[in-house]
Short mmCIF file of C-alpha atoms in Angstrom, two decimals:
data_model
loop_
_atom_site.label_atom_id
_atom_site.label_comp_id
_atom_site.label_asym_id
_atom_site.label_seq_id
_atom_site.Cartn_x
_atom_site.Cartn_y
_atom_site.Cartn_z
CA UNK D 1 40.83 88.64 92.22
CA UNK D 2 39.25 85.26 91.48
CA UNK D 3 39.61 85.83 87.73
CA UNK D 4 43.27 86.80 88.16
CA UNK D 5 44.03 83.67 90.19
CA UNK D 6 42.26 81.46 87.67
CA UNK D 7 44.24 82.98 84.81
CA UNK D 8 47.45 82.41 86.76
CA UNK D 9 46.30 78.86 87.50
CA UNK D 10 45.82 78.13 83.80
CA UNK D 11 49.25 79.58 82.99
CA UNK D 12 50.83 77.39 85.68
CA UNK D 13 49.07 74.30 84.36
CA UNK D 14 50.30 74.94 80.82
CA UNK D 15 53.82 75.32 82.20
CA UNK D 16 53.50 72.02 84.06
CA UNK D 17 53.79 73.65 87.49
CA UNK D 18 51.09 71.67 89.28
CA UNK D 19 52.01 72.98 92.74
CA UNK D 20 51.70 76.62 91.66
CA UNK D 21 48.42 75.82 89.92
CA UNK D 22 47.09 74.19 93.08
CA UNK D 23 48.04 77.21 95.19
CA UNK D 24 46.44 79.57 92.67
CA UNK D 25 43.27 77.55 93.11
CA UNK D 26 43.55 77.72 96.89
CA UNK D 27 44.08 81.48 96.76
CA UNK D 28 41.01 81.82 94.55
CA UNK D 29 39.08 79.74 97.08
CA UNK D 30 40.10 82.12 99.89
CA UNK D 31 38.36 84.93 97.98
CA UNK D 32 35.40 82.74 97.02
CA UNK D 33 34.70 81.95 100.68
CA UNK D 34 34.59 85.66 101.43
CA UNK D 35 32.09 86.02 98.57
CA UNK D 36 30.04 83.11 99.96
CA UNK D 37 30.56 81.05 96.78
CA UNK D 38 31.05 77.95 98.88
CA UNK D 39 30.57 75.22 96.29
CA UNK D 40 33.18 76.76 94.00
CA UNK D 41 35.57 77.17 96.93
CA UNK D 42 35.14 73.55 97.97
CA UNK D 43 35.98 72.31 94.46
CA UNK D 44 39.16 74.40 94.33
CA UNK D 45 40.31 73.42 97.82
CA UNK D 46 39.69 69.69 97.48
CA UNK D 47 41.55 69.65 94.17
CA UNK D 48 44.42 71.67 95.65
CA UNK D 49 44.71 69.29 98.58
CA UNK D 50 44.72 66.26 96.27
CA UNK D 51 47.42 67.73 94.00
CA UNK D 52 49.64 68.94 96.84
CA UNK D 53 49.49 65.58 98.58
CA UNK D 54 50.32 63.76 95.35
CA UNK D 55 53.25 66.12 94.77
CA UNK D 56 54.35 65.74 98.42
CA UNK D 57 54.28 69.54 98.67
CA UNK D 58 53.47 69.36 102.37
CA UNK D 59 54.59 72.89 103.38
CA UNK D 60 51.74 74.30 101.27
CA UNK D 61 49.02 72.09 102.72
CA UNK D 62 48.60 74.21 105.86
CA UNK D 63 47.12 77.08 103.90
CA UNK D 64 44.68 74.76 102.14
CA UNK D 65 43.59 73.18 105.43
CA UNK D 66 43.09 76.64 106.95
CA UNK D 67 40.80 77.61 104.06
CA UNK D 68 38.91 74.33 104.37
CA UNK D 69 38.38 75.16 108.04
CA UNK D 70 37.08 78.63 107.10
CA UNK D 71 34.70 76.91 104.70
CA UNK D 72 33.56 74.55 107.46
CA UNK D 73 32.76 77.48 109.76
CA UNK D 74 30.93 79.35 107.02
CA UNK D 75 28.77 76.30 106.25
CA UNK D 76 28.03 75.46 109.87
CA UNK D 77 30.46 72.56 110.32
CA UNK D 78 32.17 74.13 113.33
CA UNK D 79 33.35 70.90 114.97
CA UNK D 80 35.17 69.86 111.80
CA UNK D 81 36.69 73.34 111.55
CA UNK D 82 37.89 73.26 115.15
CA UNK D 83 39.52 69.86 114.64
CA UNK D 84 41.39 71.08 111.53
CA UNK D 85 42.50 74.32 113.18
CA UNK D 86 43.64 72.69 116.40
CA UNK D 87 45.75 70.26 114.38
CA UNK D 88 47.27 73.13 112.39
CA UNK D 89 47.89 75.11 115.56
CA UNK D 90 49.78 72.23 117.16
CA UNK D 91 52.01 71.88 114.10
CA UNK D 92 52.71 75.61 113.91
CA UNK D 93 53.48 75.88 117.62
CA UNK D 94 56.18 73.29 117.03
CA UNK D 95 57.44 75.02 113.88
CA UNK D 96 57.55 78.46 115.48
CA UNK D 97 55.88 80.37 112.62
CA UNK D 98 54.32 83.24 114.61
CA UNK D 99 52.44 84.97 111.81
CA UNK D 100 50.77 81.91 110.33
CA UNK D 101 50.08 80.61 113.84
CA UNK D 102 48.28 83.83 114.75
CA UNK D 103 46.13 83.65 111.62
CA UNK D 104 45.11 80.10 112.50
CA UNK D 105 44.33 81.16 116.07
CA UNK D 106 42.10 83.99 114.83
CA UNK D 107 40.10 81.51 112.76
CA UNK D 108 40.02 79.09 115.68
CA UNK D 109 38.72 81.83 117.99
CA UNK D 110 35.93 82.50 115.52
CA UNK D 111 35.10 78.80 115.25
CA UNK D 112 34.99 78.37 119.03
CA UNK D 113 32.58 81.29 119.37
CA UNK D 114 30.34 79.85 116.67
CA UNK D 115 30.44 76.51 118.53
CA UNK D 116 29.09 78.23 121.66
CA UNK D 117 32.44 78.12 123.41
CA UNK D 118 33.11 81.88 123.73
CA UNK D 119 34.96 81.61 127.04
CA UNK D 120 37.56 79.38 125.37
CA UNK D 121 37.62 81.70 122.36
CA UNK D 122 38.32 84.75 124.50
CA UNK D 123 41.08 83.00 126.41
CA UNK D 124 42.69 81.76 123.19
CA UNK D 125 42.80 85.13 121.43
CA UNK D 126 44.33 86.74 124.50
CA UNK D 127 47.09 84.15 124.64
CA UNK D 128 47.61 84.33 120.87
CA UNK D 129 47.92 88.11 120.76
CA UNK D 130 50.38 88.19 123.63
CA UNK D 131 52.53 85.41 122.15
CA UNK D 132 52.64 87.08 118.72
CA UNK D 133 53.91 90.40 120.10
CA UNK D 134 54.50 92.97 117.36
CA UNK D 135 53.63 90.34 114.76
CA UNK D 136 50.00 90.85 115.76
CA UNK D 137 49.86 94.42 114.41
CA UNK D 138 48.81 93.37 110.90
CA UNK D 139 45.93 91.34 112.33
CA UNK D 140 44.77 93.98 114.84
CA UNK D 141 41.39 94.45 113.16
CA UNK D 142 40.71 90.72 112.89
CA UNK D 143 41.78 90.14 116.50
CA UNK D 144 39.42 92.87 117.70
CA UNK D 145 36.58 91.46 115.59
CA UNK D 146 36.76 87.91 116.92
CA UNK D 147 37.28 89.20 120.46
CA UNK D 148 34.21 91.42 120.11
CA UNK D 149 32.13 88.45 118.97
CA UNK D 150 33.29 86.32 121.89
CA UNK D 151 32.53 89.14 124.33
CA UNK D 152 29.06 89.57 122.86
CA UNK D 153 28.37 85.85 123.20
CA UNK D 154 29.37 86.10 126.86
CA UNK D 155 26.92 88.95 127.39
CA UNK D 156 29.61 91.63 127.66
CA UNK D 157 27.73 94.00 125.39
CA UNK D 158 29.53 97.27 126.04
CA UNK D 159 32.95 95.60 125.91
CA UNK D 160 31.97 93.97 122.60
CA UNK D 161 30.95 97.32 121.14
CA UNK D 162 34.13 98.99 122.32
CA UNK D 163 36.27 96.23 120.83
CA UNK D 164 34.45 96.58 117.51
CA UNK D 165 35.27 100.31 117.48
CA UNK D 166 38.93 99.47 118.10
CA UNK D 167 38.89 96.94 115.27
CA UNK D 168 37.17 99.27 112.85
CA UNK D 169 39.76 101.97 113.49
CA UNK D 170 42.56 99.47 112.88
CA UNK D 171 40.95 98.22 109.65
CA UNK D 172 40.53 101.72 108.25
CA UNK D 173 44.04 102.74 109.24
CA UNK D 174 45.56 99.63 107.67
CA UNK D 175 43.41 99.95 104.52
CA UNK D 176 41.87 96.48 104.94
CA UNK D 177 38.50 96.73 103.13
CA UNK D 178 37.39 93.16 103.84
CA UNK D 179 37.99 93.55 107.58
CA UNK D 180 36.33 96.95 107.52
CA UNK D 181 33.28 95.41 105.85
CA UNK D 182 33.14 92.60 108.39
CA UNK D 183 33.39 95.00 111.31
CA UNK D 184 30.81 97.43 109.97
CA UNK D 185 28.39 94.54 109.34
CA UNK D 186 29.07 93.29 112.84
CA UNK D 187 28.33 96.73 114.30
CA UNK D 188 25.10 96.87 112.27
CA UNK D 189 24.11 93.45 113.60
CA UNK D 190 24.83 94.42 117.21
CA UNK D 191 22.70 97.54 116.81
CA UNK D 192 19.81 95.51 115.39
CA UNK D 193 20.12 92.93 118.16
CA UNK D 194 19.97 95.73 120.72
CA UNK D 195 16.92 97.35 119.11
CA UNK D 196 18.71 100.58 118.19
CA UNK D 197 19.33 102.36 114.91
CA UNK D 198 22.57 101.40 113.17
CA UNK D 199 25.12 104.09 112.43
CA UNK D 200 24.38 105.61 109.02
CA UNK D 201 28.07 105.59 108.07
CA UNK D 202 28.23 101.87 108.83
CA UNK D 203 25.17 101.21 106.68
CA UNK D 204 26.38 103.13 103.63
CA UNK D 205 30.04 102.20 103.89
CA UNK D 206 29.30 98.49 104.42
CA UNK D 207 27.09 98.45 101.33
CA UNK D 208 29.79 100.19 99.31
CA UNK D 209 32.53 97.82 100.47
CA UNK D 210 30.46 94.69 99.92
CA UNK D 211 29.63 95.79 96.39
CA UNK D 212 33.29 96.55 95.68
CA UNK D 213 34.37 93.17 97.07
CA UNK D 214 31.72 91.29 95.08
CA UNK D 215 29.84 90.13 98.16
CA UNK D 216 26.04 90.13 98.24
CA UNK D 217 24.29 91.70 101.21
CA UNK D 218 22.64 89.29 103.63
CA UNK D 219 19.87 89.48 106.25
CA UNK D 220 20.69 91.33 109.47
CA UNK D 221 20.01 88.24 111.57
CA UNK D 222 22.94 86.46 109.90
CA UNK D 223 25.93 88.82 110.20
CA UNK D 224 28.67 88.54 107.63
CA UNK D 225 31.03 88.94 110.58
CA UNK D 226 30.62 85.26 111.50
CA UNK D 227 33.04 84.65 108.65
CA UNK D 228 36.75 85.05 109.21
#
C-alpha cells in the first residue's frame, strides 16, 4: 500500500497537483504508522501539512492532523495527541460530519486511556457510539477494542475480555485484517498479563496477519493494540 501511494504521489507531482500529492503522502503515512515506521510517517505528514496550508486546502488538513495525533500516541506523546484530537473533535461537532467525528473520537478514546484517563475514555466512547447511530457499524471492531482497553485499565477484566471478543467477531465479519490483528494481539496481551496461556488461534492468526500487513512482531509487554 505504501508503494502504491508513493507511486500515485509521484504521478500527482508530475501533473502539478500538489494537493493530491500531499494527500497521497498522508495516506502512505497512515499505513506507515500501522507498520511502526514512525520517522517515515512523520516526514510525510509534516510535508503534507506544509503543502496543504500553503495551498489553503483546509478541508484536507483534518485527516493529516488525525494521523499526526496517531503518531503522537504511538511515540508516547499522549498529551499532544489529546490536544490535537480535542481540537479536531470540536471542529467536527460544529460541522456535523458523523463518520469522521467518530473516527477522531475512537483515536481520542485510545489516547485518553494511554494517558491514564480510562474513565474519561470509557465515557467518551459511549457518547460517541450513541451519537453516531448506524454510522458506527463500520467502526464496531475499533470501538470494541478501545472500550476493552479502557475497561482493562479500570480493572474490569472480564468486561474487557468480553468486549474484545465482540470486537474480534466484528473485525472478522467485516473483513478488517488490521483491526483483527490489533484485537488478537490485545487478547494475547491480556492473557499474558493474567498469567494464562493465550489462545492458539490468536497466536497463529496474529502472526499471519502481521506478516501480511508488513508489521513486525513486538514483545508481549508492549501490545500492538495500543495503536489505533
